[in-house]
């Protein structure tokens, strides 16, 4: 029975992965990207986004920063979260309770990623958004680090497979996206404060 279930999962993944890998073959080299049913909708949208990126030639605009530069520029927590796929402790991030109107940028490459207009109080302990400013600016990747090598655990609870959210431009780890967010998207982008830099709308007006 378990073997049959696993085969079904594998088959579903293979079908999704084949079309996805054709679109983002370079970006999945580091980690295998595939979708399990709870995230198919999320991944499907992202696949379209990545195709758009390729059509725009955005892949060549990726920014690469040296470890030395980032260690100087970022705090240890910002470096750990964005470069080592870390997670800040719940309820400790500086933007978790931030309700000011403004834009959230990638702390590494300064790409505008999230708006206060999609931020909501999820109670999860991290800033939560129900959408990104532009889906073409983030990369979604299947993340099995929660499950490790325990295949039986994965089969018993496919929901433990999470979808990692990274900045497409610089590959910084941002957080994870889940399918239990509010309307209209139904998504919950659970993002580390340490991955973000916030600028209020008022400050943006002063700069312009
Ligand atoms: Zn970035």
PDB file of C-alpha atoms in Angstrom, residues 98-104 116-117 198-202 204:
ATOM      1  CA  UNK A  98       4.919  46.300  11.392  1.00  0.00           C
ATOM      2  CA  UNK A  99       1.653  47.743  10.089  1.00  0.00           C
ATOM      3  CA  UNK A 100       3.062  50.867   8.443  1.00  0.00           C
ATOM      4  CA  UNK A 101       2.327  51.374   4.753  1.00  0.00           C
ATOM      5  CA  UNK A 102       5.329  50.767   2.553  1.00  0.00           C
ATOM      6  CA  UNK A 103       7.410  48.372   0.495  1.00  0.00           C
ATOM      7  CA  UNK A 104       9.505  45.402   1.596  1.00  0.00           C
ATOM      8  CA  UNK A 116       2.184  46.395   3.000  1.00  0.00           C
ATOM      9  CA  UNK A 117      -1.082  46.205   1.049  1.00  0.00           C
ATOM     10  CA  UNK A 198      11.335  48.083   4.719  1.00  0.00           C
ATOM     11  CA  UNK A 199      10.790  51.577   3.401  1.00  0.00           C
ATOM     12  CA  UNK A 200       7.590  53.462   4.212  1.00  0.00           C
ATOM     13  CA  UNK A 201       5.586  55.130   1.445  1.00  0.00           C
ATOM     14  CA  UNK A 202       6.345  58.495   3.130  1.00  0.00           C
ATOM     15  CA  UNK A 204       9.806  56.763  -0.674  1.00  0.00           C
TER      16      UNK A 204
END
